[in-house]
Amino acid sequence: MHGASLLARLRRHGLRLTAQRRVIAEALEGAHVHLTADEVFERAVGRLPEISRATVYNTLNQLHALGEVREITIDAGPRRYDPNVERPHQHLICDRCGTVRDVVPLGDISLPADQRYGFAISDIQVTFRGLCPACARPSR
Amino acid sequence: MHGASLLARLRRHGLRLTAQRRVIAEALEGAHVHLTADEVFERAVGRLPEISRATVYNTLNQLHALGEVREITIDAGPRRYDPNVERPHQHLICDRCGTVRDVVPLGDISLPADQRYGFAISDIQVTFRGLCPACARPSR
DNA sequence: ATTAATGCAAAGACTTTGCACCGGT
DNA sequence: ACCGGTGCAAAGTCTTTGCATTAAT
């Protein structure tokens, strides 16, 4: 069901294949880090100068609604987009510089029935927070 | 070290005890749900009409910086503030209406050394997501 | 041909900030 | 008296939206 490129997945959802969506998908998939909408826009502009921020936002929102990208919200600052919805993973975030790394934790965590309040739980997100090596250095 | 009122904790940090901070602390502690800055402001205005949003934001940020309140960031929408930093707990969030409930999960999760990337991890946040009973109903 | 997608610019939601005045300590 | 805190209004950051135009199917 997955494993295909973002672009292929777009088509599968019945969305039209436009140049804009192509460069947005490429920007996301080519990144080794999770980009903000603005970073996606910057990269996209390099390949398609007429593209607009609105289209980037619209497309990112659509991809998210379709479950094809994950949104990462750091406490402050813009949202970031994670194209990897195929392999389950969680995030490790530096509280100072905001760097995000993908991680696969060990162990298991769950909610006992008396803690579910009747919710239908569909996802468990685990975020590890701390300081990355660079930010932990006392140099300030 | 904790267990005292927010107000008492404020004083302990050397912050001045003002009427504004008093009503903000009361708003936070009196809430059974986690409030947004604006909700805190609304409640505060009821008791102290001259209070400004800027002061609410400033104070909330200070409390957070001091570790006396927790910030909860839902994907969309304003941040919420959780005055309970005393008893460890996690959050259960409805993806449709945004309701937040405090929960105490079972189990354990951790990062193996090869997944830590040299980070000094100081916190693990677990967020359960799903639909609350009201939003799960097919009525729409 | 049809209708979704785009770009632009404007509006919106949320938060921060500069500065003169006020009020805890 | 000192200096942190406050209120106001303006600015800032990030995101969404209305609408006329363009282009994928």
PDB file of C-alpha atoms (C1' of nucleotides) in Angstrom, chain D:
ATOM      1  C1'  DA D   1      14.162  54.944  45.605  1.00  0.00           C
ATOM      2  C1'  DC D   2      14.926  51.271  42.760  1.00  0.00           C
ATOM      3  C1'  DC D   3      13.912  48.330  39.213  1.00  0.00           C
ATOM      4  C1'  DG D   4      10.874  44.783  37.769  1.00  0.00           C
ATOM      5  C1'  DG D   5       6.144  44.542  36.010  1.00  0.00           C
ATOM      6  C1'  DT D   6       2.340  46.340  33.374  1.00  0.00           C
ATOM      7  C1'  DG D   7      -0.575  48.088  29.536  1.00  0.00           C
ATOM      8  C1'  DC D   8      -0.938  49.626  25.143  1.00  0.00           C
ATOM      9  C1'  DA D   9      -0.361  49.410  20.510  1.00  0.00           C
ATOM     10  C1'  DA D  10       2.374  48.073  16.971  1.00  0.00           C
ATOM     11  C1'  DA D  11       4.913  44.590  14.778  1.00  0.00           C
ATOM     12  C1'  DG D  12       6.056  39.812  13.894  1.00  0.00           C
ATOM     13  C1'  DT D  13       5.548  35.041  12.621  1.00  0.00           C
ATOM     14  C1'  DC D  14       3.152  31.475  10.659  1.00  0.00           C
ATOM     15  C1'  DT D  15      -0.926  29.993   8.111  1.00  0.00           C
ATOM     16  C1'  DT D  16      -5.296  30.277   5.706  1.00  0.00           C
ATOM     17  C1'  DT D  17      -8.486  32.104   2.302  1.00  0.00           C
ATOM     18  C1'  DG D  18     -11.190  34.481  -1.694  1.00  0.00           C
ATOM     19  C1'  DC D  19     -11.094  34.954  -6.223  1.00  0.00           C
ATOM     20  C1'  DA D  20      -9.751  35.341 -10.966  1.00  0.00           C
ATOM     21  C1'  DT D  21      -6.739  32.650 -13.969  1.00  0.00           C
ATOM     22  C1'  DT D  22      -4.457  28.462 -15.603  1.00  0.00           C
ATOM     23  C1'  DA D  23      -3.905  23.821 -16.727  1.00  0.00           C
ATOM     24  C1'  DA D  24      -4.654  18.572 -15.820  1.00  0.00           C
ATOM     25  C1'  DT D  25      -7.721  15.164 -17.129  1.00  0.00           C
TER      26       DT D  25
END
